[in-house]
Coordinates of C-alpha atoms in Angstrom, one line a residue:
X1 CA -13.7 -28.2 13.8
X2 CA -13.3 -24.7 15.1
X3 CA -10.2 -23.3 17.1
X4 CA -10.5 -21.4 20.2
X5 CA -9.2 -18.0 19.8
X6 CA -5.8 -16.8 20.8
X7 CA -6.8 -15.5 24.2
X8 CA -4.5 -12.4 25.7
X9 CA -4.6 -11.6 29.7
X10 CA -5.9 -7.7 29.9
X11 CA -2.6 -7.4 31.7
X12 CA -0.8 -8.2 28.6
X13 CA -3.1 -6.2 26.8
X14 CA -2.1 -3.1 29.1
X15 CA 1.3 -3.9 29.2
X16 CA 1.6 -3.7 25.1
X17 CA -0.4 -0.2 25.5
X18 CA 1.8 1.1 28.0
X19 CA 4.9 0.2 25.8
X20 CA 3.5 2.0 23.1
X21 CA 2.9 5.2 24.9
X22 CA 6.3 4.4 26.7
X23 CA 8.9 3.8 23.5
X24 CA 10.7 6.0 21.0
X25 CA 10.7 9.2 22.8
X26 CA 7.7 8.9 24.8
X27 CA 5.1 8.4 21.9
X28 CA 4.1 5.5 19.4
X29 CA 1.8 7.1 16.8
X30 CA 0.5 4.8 14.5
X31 CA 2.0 6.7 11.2
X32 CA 5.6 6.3 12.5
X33 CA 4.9 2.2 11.7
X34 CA 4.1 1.4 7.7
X35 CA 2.1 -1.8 8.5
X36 CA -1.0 -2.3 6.5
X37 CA -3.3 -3.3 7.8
X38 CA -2.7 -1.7 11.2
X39 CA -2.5 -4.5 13.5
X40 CA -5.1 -4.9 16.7
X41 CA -1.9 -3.9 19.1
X42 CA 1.3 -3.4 18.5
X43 CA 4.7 -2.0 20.6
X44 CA 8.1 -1.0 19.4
X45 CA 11.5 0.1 19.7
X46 CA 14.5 2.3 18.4
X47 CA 17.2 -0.4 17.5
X48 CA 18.1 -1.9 14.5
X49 CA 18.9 -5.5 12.3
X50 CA 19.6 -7.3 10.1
X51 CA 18.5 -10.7 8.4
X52 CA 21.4 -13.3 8.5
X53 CA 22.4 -14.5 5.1
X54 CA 21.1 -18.0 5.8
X55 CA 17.7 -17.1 7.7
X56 CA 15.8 -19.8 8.7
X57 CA 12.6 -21.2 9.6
X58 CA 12.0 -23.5 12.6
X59 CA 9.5 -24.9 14.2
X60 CA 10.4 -25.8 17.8
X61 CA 7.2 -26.7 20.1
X62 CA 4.2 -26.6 17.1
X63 CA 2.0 -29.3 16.8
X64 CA 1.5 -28.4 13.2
X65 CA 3.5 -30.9 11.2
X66 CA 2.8 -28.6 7.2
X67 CA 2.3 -32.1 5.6
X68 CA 1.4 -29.6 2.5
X69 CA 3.9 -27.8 2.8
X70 CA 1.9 -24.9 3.5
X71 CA 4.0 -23.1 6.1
X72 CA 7.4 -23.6 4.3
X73 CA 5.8 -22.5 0.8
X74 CA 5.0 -19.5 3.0
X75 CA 8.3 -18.9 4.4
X76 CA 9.8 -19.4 0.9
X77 CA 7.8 -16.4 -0.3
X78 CA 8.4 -14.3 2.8
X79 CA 11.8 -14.5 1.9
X80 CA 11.0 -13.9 -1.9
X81 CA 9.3 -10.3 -1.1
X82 CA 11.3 -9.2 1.5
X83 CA 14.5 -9.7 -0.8
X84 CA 12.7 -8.2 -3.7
X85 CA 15.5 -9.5 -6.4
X86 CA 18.1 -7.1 -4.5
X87 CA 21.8 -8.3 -4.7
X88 CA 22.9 -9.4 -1.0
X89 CA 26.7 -8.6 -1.0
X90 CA 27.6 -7.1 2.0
X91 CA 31.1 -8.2 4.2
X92 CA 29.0 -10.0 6.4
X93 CA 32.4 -10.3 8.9
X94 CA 32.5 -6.9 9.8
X95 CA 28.9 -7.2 11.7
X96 CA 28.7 -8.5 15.1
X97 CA 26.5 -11.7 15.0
X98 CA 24.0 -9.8 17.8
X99 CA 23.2 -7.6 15.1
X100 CA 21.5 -10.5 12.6
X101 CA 18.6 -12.1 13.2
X102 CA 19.1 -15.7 12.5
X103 CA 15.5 -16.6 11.8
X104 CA 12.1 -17.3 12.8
X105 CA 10.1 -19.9 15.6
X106 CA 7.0 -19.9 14.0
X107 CA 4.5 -21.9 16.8
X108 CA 1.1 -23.4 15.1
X109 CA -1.5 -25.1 18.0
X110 CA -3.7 -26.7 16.0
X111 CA -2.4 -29.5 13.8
X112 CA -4.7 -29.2 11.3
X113 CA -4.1 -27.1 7.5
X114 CA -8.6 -27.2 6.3
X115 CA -9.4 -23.6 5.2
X116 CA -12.5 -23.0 6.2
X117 CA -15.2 -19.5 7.4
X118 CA -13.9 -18.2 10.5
X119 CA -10.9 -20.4 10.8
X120 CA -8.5 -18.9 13.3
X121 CA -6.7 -15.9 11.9
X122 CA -4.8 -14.6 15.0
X123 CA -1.3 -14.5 15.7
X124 CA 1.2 -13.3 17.9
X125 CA 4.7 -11.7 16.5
X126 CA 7.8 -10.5 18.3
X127 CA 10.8 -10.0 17.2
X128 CA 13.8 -9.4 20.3
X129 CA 16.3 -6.2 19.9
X130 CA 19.4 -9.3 21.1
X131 CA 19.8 -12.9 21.6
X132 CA 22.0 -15.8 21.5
X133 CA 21.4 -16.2 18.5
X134 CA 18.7 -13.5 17.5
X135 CA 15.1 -15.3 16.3
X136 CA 11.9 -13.5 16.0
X137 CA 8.6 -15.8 17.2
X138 CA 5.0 -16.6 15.3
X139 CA 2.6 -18.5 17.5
X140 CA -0.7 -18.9 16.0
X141 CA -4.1 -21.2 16.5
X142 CA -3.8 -21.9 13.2
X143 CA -1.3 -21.9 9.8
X144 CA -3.1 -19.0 8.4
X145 CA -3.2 -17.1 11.2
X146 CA 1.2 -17.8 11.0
X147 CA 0.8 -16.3 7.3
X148 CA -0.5 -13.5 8.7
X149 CA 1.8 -13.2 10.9
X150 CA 4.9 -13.6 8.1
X151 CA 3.3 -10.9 6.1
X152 CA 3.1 -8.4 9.0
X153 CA 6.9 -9.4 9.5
X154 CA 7.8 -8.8 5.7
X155 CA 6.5 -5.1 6.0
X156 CA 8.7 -4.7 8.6
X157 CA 11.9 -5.2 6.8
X158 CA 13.7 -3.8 3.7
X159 CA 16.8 -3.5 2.1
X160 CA 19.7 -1.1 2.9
X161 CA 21.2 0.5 0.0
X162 CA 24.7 1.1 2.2
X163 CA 25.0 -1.6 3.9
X164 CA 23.1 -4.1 1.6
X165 CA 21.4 -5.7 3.5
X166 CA 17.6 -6.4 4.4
X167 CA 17.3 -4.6 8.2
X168 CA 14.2 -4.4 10.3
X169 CA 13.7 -1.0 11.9
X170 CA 12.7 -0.1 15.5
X171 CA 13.4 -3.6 17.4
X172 CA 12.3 -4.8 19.3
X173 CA 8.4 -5.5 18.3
X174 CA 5.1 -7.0 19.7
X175 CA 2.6 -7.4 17.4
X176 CA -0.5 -9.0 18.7
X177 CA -3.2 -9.2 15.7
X178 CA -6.7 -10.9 15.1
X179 CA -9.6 -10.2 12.2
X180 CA -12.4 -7.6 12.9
X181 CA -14.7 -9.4 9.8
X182 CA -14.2 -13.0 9.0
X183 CA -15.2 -12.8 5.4
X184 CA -13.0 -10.0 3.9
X185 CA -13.3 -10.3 -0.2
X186 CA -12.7 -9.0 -3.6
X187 CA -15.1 -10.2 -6.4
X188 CA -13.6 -10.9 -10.0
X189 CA -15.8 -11.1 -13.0
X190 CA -14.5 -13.6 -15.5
X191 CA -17.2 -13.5 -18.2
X192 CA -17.2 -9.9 -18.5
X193 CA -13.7 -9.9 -20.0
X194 CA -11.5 -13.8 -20.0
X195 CA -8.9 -13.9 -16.9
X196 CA -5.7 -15.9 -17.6
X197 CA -5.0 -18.3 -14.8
X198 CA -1.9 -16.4 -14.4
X199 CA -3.6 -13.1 -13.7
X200 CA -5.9 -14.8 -11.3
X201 CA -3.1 -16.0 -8.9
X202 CA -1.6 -12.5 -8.9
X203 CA -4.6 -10.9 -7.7
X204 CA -4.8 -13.9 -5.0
X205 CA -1.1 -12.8 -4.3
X206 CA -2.0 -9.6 -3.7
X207 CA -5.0 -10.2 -1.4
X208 CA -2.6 -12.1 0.9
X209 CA -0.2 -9.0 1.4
X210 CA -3.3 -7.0 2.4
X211 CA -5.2 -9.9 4.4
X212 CA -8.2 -10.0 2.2
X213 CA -9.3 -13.8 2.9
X214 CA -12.2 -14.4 0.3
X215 CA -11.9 -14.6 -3.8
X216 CA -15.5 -14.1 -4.8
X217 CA -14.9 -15.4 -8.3
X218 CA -18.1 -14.8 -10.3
X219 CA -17.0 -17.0 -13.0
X220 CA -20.3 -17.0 -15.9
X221 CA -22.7 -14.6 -16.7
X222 CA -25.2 -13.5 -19.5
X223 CA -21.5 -12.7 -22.1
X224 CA -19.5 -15.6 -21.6
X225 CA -19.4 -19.4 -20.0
X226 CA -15.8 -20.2 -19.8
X227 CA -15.9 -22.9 -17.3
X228 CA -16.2 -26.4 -17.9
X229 CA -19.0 -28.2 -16.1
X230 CA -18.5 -32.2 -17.0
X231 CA -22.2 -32.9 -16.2
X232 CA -23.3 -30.5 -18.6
X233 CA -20.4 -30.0 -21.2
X234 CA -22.0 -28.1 -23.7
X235 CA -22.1 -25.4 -21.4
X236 CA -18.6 -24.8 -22.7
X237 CA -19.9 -23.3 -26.0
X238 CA -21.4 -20.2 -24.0
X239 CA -17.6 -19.8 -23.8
X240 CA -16.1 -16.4 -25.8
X241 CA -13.8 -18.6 -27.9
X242 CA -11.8 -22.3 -27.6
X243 CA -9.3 -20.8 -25.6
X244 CA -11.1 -18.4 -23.3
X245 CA -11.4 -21.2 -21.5
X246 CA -11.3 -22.9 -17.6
X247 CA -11.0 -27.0 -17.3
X248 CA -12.5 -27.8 -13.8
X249 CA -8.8 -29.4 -13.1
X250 CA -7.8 -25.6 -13.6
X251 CA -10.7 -24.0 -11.5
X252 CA -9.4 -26.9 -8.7
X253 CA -5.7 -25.5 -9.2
X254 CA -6.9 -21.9 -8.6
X255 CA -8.6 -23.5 -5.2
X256 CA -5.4 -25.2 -4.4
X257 CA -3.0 -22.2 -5.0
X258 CA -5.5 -19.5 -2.8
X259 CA -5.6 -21.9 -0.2
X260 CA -1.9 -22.1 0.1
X261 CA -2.3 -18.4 1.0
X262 CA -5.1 -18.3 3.2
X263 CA -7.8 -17.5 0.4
X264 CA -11.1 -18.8 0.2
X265 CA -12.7 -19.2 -2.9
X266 CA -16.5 -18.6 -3.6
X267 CA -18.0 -19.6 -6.6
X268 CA -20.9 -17.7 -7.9
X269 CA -23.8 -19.1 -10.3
X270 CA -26.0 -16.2 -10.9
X271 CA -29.8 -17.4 -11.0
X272 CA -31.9 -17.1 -12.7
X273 CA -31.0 -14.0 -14.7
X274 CA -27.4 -13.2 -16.1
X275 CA -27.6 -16.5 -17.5
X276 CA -27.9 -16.1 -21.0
X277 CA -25.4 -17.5 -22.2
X278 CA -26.1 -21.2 -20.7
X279 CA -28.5 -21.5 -23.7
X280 CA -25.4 -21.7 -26.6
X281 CA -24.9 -24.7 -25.9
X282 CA -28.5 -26.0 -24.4
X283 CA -30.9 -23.6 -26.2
X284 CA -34.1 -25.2 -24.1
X285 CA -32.5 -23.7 -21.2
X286 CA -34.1 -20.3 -22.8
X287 CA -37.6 -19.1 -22.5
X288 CA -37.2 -18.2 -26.4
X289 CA -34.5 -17.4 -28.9
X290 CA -35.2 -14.1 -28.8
X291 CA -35.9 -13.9 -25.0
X292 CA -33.1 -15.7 -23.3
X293 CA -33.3 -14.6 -19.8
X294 CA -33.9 -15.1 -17.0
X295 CA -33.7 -19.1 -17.3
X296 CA -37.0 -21.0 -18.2
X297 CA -38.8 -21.4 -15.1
X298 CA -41.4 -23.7 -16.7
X299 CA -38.7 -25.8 -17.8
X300 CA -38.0 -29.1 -15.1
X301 CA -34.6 -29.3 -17.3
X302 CA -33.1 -25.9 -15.8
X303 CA -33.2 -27.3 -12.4
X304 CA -31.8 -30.6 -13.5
X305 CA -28.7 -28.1 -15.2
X306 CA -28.2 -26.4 -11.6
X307 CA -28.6 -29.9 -9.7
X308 CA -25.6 -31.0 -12.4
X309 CA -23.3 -27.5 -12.2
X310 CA -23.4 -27.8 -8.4
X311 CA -22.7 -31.2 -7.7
X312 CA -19.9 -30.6 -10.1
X313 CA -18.9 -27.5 -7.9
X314 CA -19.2 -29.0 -5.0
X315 CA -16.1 -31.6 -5.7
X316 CA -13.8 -28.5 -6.3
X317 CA -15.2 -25.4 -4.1
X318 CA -15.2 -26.5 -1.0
X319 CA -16.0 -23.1 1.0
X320 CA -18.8 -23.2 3.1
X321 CA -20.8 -21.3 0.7
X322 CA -22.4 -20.7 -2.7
X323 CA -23.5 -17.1 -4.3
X324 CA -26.5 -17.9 -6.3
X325 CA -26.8 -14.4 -7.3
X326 CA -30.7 -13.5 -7.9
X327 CA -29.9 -10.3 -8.6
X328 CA -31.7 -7.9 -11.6
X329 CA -34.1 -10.7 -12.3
X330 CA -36.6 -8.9 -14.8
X331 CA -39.6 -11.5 -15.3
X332 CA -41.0 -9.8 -18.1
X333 CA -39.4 -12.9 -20.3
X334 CA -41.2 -15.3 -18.8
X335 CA -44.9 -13.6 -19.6
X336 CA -44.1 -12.6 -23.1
X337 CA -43.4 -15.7 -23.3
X338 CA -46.6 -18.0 -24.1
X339 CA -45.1 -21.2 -22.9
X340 CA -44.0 -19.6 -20.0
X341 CA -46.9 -17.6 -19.3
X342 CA -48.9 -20.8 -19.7
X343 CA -47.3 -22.1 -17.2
X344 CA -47.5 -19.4 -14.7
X345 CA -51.5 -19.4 -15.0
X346 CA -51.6 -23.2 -14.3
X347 CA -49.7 -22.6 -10.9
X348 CA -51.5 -19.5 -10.8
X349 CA -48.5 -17.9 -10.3
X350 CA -47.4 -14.1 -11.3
X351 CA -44.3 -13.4 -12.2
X352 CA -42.5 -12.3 -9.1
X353 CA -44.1 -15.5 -7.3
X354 CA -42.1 -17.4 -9.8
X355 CA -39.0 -15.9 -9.1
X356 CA -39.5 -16.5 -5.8
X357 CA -40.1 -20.1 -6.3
X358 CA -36.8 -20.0 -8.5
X359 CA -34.6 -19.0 -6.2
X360 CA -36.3 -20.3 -3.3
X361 CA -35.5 -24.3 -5.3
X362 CA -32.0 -23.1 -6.2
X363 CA -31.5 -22.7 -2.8
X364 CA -32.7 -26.3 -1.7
X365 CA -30.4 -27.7 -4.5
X366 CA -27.3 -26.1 -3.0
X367 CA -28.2 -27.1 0.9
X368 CA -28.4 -30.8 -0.8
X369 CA -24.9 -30.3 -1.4
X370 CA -23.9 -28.9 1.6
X371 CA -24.0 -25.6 0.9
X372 CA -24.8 -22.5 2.8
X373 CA -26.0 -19.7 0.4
X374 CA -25.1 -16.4 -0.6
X375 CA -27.8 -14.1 -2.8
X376 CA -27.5 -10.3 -4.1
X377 CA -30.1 -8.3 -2.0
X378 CA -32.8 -8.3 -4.5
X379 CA -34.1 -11.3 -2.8
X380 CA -34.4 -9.9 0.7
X381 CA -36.3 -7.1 -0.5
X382 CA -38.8 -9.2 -2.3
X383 CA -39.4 -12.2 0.0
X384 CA -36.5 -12.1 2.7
X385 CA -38.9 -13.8 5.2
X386 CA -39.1 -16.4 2.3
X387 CA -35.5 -17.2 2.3
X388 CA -33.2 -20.3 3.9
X389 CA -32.5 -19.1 6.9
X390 CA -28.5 -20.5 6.5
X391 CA -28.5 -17.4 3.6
X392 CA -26.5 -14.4 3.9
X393 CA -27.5 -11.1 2.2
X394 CA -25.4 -9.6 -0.4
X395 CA -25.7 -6.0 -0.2
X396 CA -25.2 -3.9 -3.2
X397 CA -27.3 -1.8 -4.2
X398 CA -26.9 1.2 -1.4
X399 CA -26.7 1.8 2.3
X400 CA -28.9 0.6 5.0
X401 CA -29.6 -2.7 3.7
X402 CA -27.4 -4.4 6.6
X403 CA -29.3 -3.0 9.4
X404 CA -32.7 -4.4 8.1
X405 CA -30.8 -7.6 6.9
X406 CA -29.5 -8.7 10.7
X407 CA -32.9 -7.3 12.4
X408 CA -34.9 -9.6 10.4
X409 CA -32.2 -12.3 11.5
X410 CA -30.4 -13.2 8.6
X411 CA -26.1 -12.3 8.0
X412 CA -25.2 -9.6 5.8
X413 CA -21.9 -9.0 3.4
X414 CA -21.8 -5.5 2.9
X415 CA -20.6 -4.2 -1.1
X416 CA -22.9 -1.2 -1.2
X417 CA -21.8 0.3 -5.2
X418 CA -21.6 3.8 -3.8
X419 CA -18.9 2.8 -2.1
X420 CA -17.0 -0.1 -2.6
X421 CA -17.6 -0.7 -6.4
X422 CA -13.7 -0.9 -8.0
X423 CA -14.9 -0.6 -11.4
X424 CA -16.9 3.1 -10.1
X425 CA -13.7 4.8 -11.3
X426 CA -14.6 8.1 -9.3
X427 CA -15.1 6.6 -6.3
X428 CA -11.4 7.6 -4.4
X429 CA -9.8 5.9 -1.4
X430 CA -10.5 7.8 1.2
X431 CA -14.4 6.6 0.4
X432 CA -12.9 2.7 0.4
X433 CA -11.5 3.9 3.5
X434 CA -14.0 5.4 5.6
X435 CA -17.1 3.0 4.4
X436 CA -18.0 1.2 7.5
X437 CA -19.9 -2.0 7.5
X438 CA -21.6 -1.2 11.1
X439 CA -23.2 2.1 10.0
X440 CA -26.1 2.6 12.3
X441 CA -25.6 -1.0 13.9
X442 CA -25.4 -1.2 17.9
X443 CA -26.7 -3.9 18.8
X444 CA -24.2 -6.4 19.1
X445 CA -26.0 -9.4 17.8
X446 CA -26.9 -7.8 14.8
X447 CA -23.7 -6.7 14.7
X448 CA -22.2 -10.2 14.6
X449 CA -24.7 -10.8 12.0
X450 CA -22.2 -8.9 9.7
X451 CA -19.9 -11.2 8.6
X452 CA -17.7 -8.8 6.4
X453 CA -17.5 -7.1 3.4
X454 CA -16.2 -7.3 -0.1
X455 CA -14.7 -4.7 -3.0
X456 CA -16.3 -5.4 -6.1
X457 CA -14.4 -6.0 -9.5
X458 CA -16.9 -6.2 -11.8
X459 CA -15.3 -6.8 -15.9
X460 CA -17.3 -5.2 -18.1
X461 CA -14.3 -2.4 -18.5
X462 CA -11.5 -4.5 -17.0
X463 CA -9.3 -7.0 -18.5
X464 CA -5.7 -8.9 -18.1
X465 CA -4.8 -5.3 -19.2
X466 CA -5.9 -3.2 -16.1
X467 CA -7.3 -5.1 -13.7
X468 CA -4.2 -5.0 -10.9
X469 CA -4.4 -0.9 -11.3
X470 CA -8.3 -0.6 -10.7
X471 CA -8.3 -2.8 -7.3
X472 CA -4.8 -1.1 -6.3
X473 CA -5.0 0.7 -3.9
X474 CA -8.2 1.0 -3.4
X475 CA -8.9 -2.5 -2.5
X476 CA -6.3 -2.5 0.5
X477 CA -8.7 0.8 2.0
X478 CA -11.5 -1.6 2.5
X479 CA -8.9 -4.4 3.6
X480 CA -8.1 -2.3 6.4
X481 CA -11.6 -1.5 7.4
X482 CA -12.3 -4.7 7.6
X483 CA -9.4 -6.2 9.2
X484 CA -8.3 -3.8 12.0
X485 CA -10.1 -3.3 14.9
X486 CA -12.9 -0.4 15.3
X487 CA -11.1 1.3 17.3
X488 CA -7.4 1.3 15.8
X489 CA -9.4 2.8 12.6
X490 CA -8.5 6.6 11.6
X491 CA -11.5 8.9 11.7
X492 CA -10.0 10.9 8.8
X493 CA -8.2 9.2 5.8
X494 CA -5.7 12.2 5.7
X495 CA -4.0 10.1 9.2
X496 CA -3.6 6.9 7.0
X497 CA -2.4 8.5 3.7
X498 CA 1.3 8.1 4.2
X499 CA 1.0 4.7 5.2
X500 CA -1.1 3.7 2.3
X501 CA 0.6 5.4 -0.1
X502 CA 3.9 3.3 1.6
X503 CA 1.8 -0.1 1.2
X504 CA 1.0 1.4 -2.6
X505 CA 4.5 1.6 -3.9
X506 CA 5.6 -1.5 -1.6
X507 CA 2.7 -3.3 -3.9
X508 CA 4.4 -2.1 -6.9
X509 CA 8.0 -3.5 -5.8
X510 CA 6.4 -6.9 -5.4
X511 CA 5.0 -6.6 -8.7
X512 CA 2.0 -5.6 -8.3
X513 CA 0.6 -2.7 -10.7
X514 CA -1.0 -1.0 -8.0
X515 CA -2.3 2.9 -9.1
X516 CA -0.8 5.9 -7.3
X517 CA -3.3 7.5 -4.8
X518 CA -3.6 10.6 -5.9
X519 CA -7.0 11.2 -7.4
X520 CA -9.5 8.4 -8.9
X521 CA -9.1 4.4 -9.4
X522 CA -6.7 3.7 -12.5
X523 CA -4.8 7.2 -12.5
X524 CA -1.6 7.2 -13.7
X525 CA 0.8 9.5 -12.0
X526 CA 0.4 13.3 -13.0
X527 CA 4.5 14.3 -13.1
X528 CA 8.4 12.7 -12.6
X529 CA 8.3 12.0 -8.8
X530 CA 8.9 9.4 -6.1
X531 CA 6.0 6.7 -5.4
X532 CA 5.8 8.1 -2.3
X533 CA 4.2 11.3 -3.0
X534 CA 1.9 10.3 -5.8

């Protein structure tokens, strides 16, 4: 069941405009606040406080009753970051009490904690310059939407090395926020190169502080099958070693611990190429031994493998949809192959009518199991009239593929390589930044059509090693494309670089091993200097 969306009178609206024209001197310019992503409005103040030693978390008037825990877990880690292991030891007596803020109402209208596409990510923040006592307020549709809202708040505050304590700057605030893009993602690529569980909740850590909502985890490919699939178990031995491993109680514990956070994940099974490595451990899955890709089309067994793997993913990933990939399919396997190419002449079929027919059944198999499907863009540009109408188009491959995606009538995610590739070392920020998703798209249905957009980590040169440095910062360029309203967006990077380069080093105090921005992804800094400059 969907939410309605939190709904602000255009009074409001001009009211929180007017305040930020009116504030601080006469002028609010968006570089003055470090909040990143810039929020869809947002008004301020010049006064000043601090967090009470015992800051709290209530929840007077919400319906939601976090019977997970959800909301608290969230608090707990608000507090975690905004402290950032600092020692607390001020002489809390010689502070009037009006100058603490005592804690947060956070306000939740719907009573329900399901995840799911387009759940309800707004939220309202405000936190008063006095009180009796001091709280600041959350009211959201929904729990993620008050996460949001707690991560907005935690950029807002930080500690004071005199005083030693956390403060929050230019009280009081209004912060009303929503999602431009529903689906907002990052890609992993754990076949590439093994991920340890505990580097896979880090990067889902990080994609909260910058509102990314989607983990695209593209979990085997043609290298490596590290998950376990109990329908199929052998698939296992496509796995790099015993260890480079996943039990599907582990792949459920990753779904568990992003959803916590407000982080879908999407599985990926790549059909029918990148697949050679399903035939270690179930060599008929192979057109031959020496031609192991794309998956034997003649072969009713491959289709009972994908029935098995997705029923098996459907009882863990319960996103709305599935990537089956389809991308680089080259048939040239299947005809060199005289089984195969048997085959194809009794159907008389060619080789790209088979592909079409594979991924065409693929796709039936996933809506039997309630699936909506995602496929790279190679499959719109070969028989996108063919396709499931429930699939959206992965693009990749360049520009201009979402315009012709939504005019034939079909959704779009938008990763074009040029652009939005992590592991494209030369590709800078400021490209992340200023890659829009709407490029030559006015019409607004098509427009809708474009659910979002994703930065791409593909593995083949990343590992537990460097992975946190090659999405970081770059990632959170794209986050804010994709999260902040159209107009909000700077039409020159150079306006946003202080502010990123702030969001960069507060990465790094949370732990994360975010690069400095100075020139290309993975550069480590040049000279002795302060994080802020680099």
């Amino acid at each position: 069941m969907k939410m309605e969306k939190i709904l602000v009178p255009i009074c409001v609206v001009l009211l929180i405009e007017a305040v930020m024209v009116s504030v601080v001197g006469g002028h609010v310019h968006q570089e003055q606040v470090n909040i990143w992503p810039m929020p869809k409005y947002f008004s301020n103040g010049n006064k000043m406080l601090y967090l009470s030693n015992d800051f709290e978390l209530t929840t007077h008037g919400s319906k939601y009753g976090d019977g997970l825990g959800i909301l608290k877990d969230g608090f707990m880690r608000f507090k975690g970051i905004v402290t950032l292991d600092h020692v607390i030891d001020a002489n809390f007596s010689r502070f009037e009490q009006s100058a603490f803020l005592k804690g947060i109402n956070v306000v939740i209208h719907s009573t329900s904690d399901e995840l799911y596409y387009e759940v309800d990510e707004s939220y309202n923040l405000t936190v008063p310059a006095a009180g009796k006592p001091v709280y600041a307020h959350i009211e959201a549709n929904s729990v993620y939407g008050a996460l949001h809202g707690l991560q907005t708040l935690s950029q807002l505050c930080g500690y004071n090395f005199k005083t030693r304590l956390i403060e929050i700057n230019m009280v009081p605030w209004t912060v009303f926020d929503q999602p431009r893009f529903p689906y907002r993602g990052l890609l992993i690529d754990t076949s590439r190169h093994y991920l340890p569980l505990s580097v896979i909740k880090k990067v889902i850590d990080s994609m909260a502080y910058a509102k990314l909502n989607v983990l695209h985890w593209h979990i085997v490919d043609s290298q490596s099958f590290p998950l376990e699939i109990p329908s199929y178990p052998k698939l296992w031995d496509g796995a790099y070693s015993a260890t480079e491993r996943y039990t599907m109680a582990e792949a459920a514990e990753i779904v568990r611990y992003a959803q916590r956070r407000g982080v879908n994940v999407l599985a990926e099974l790549d059909v029918p190429g990148h697949a050679g490595s399903w035939g270690v451990g179930y060599p008929s899955l192979w057109p031959s031994a020496s031609c192991k890709e794309p998956l034997d089309v003649s072969n009713e067994f491959t289709f009972q493998v994908i029935e098995g793997i997705l029923s098996d993913f459907s009882k863990v990933f319960k996103y709305k949809f599935v990537h089956l990939g389809g991308d680089e399919v080259d048939t040239g396997c299947w005809q060199s192959t005289h089984r195969v190419d048997r085959w194809l002449q009794s159907r008389r079929m060619v080789s790209s009518q088979a592909y079409q027919y594979f991924v065409l059944r693929a796709q039936k198999i996933a809506l039997s199991h309630g699936y909506e499907i995602i496929n790279w863009e190679e499959t719109f540009n070969n028989f996108g009239d063919k396709l499931d109408r429930k699939t959206v188009i992965h693009n990749w491959l360049g520009g201009g593929v979402a315009e012709k995606v939504t005019a034939a009538g079909l959704r779009c995610i938008v990763s074009n390589q040029d652009k939005w590739y992590l592991d494209h070392l030369d590709i800078t920020w400021d490209e992340f930044y200023m890659n829009e998703p709407l490029t030559n798209i006015s019409n607004p249905k098509q427009q809708k059509s474009v659910i979002g957009g994703e930065v791409c980590m593909w593995g083949e040169h990343i590992d537990a090693s460097d992975i946190e440095q090659t999405i970081w910062p770059r990632a959170a360029a794209a986050a804010e494309r994709l999260w902040t309203s159209s107009d909000k967006l700077a039409r020159n990077p150079r306006q946003v670089t202080r502010r990123l380069a702030h969001f960069r080093c507060l990465l790094n105090q949370r732990g994360v091993a975010a690069a400095p921005l100075a020139g290309p992804g993975r550069i480590a800094p040049e000279d002795p200097g302060s994080c802020y400059t680099q």
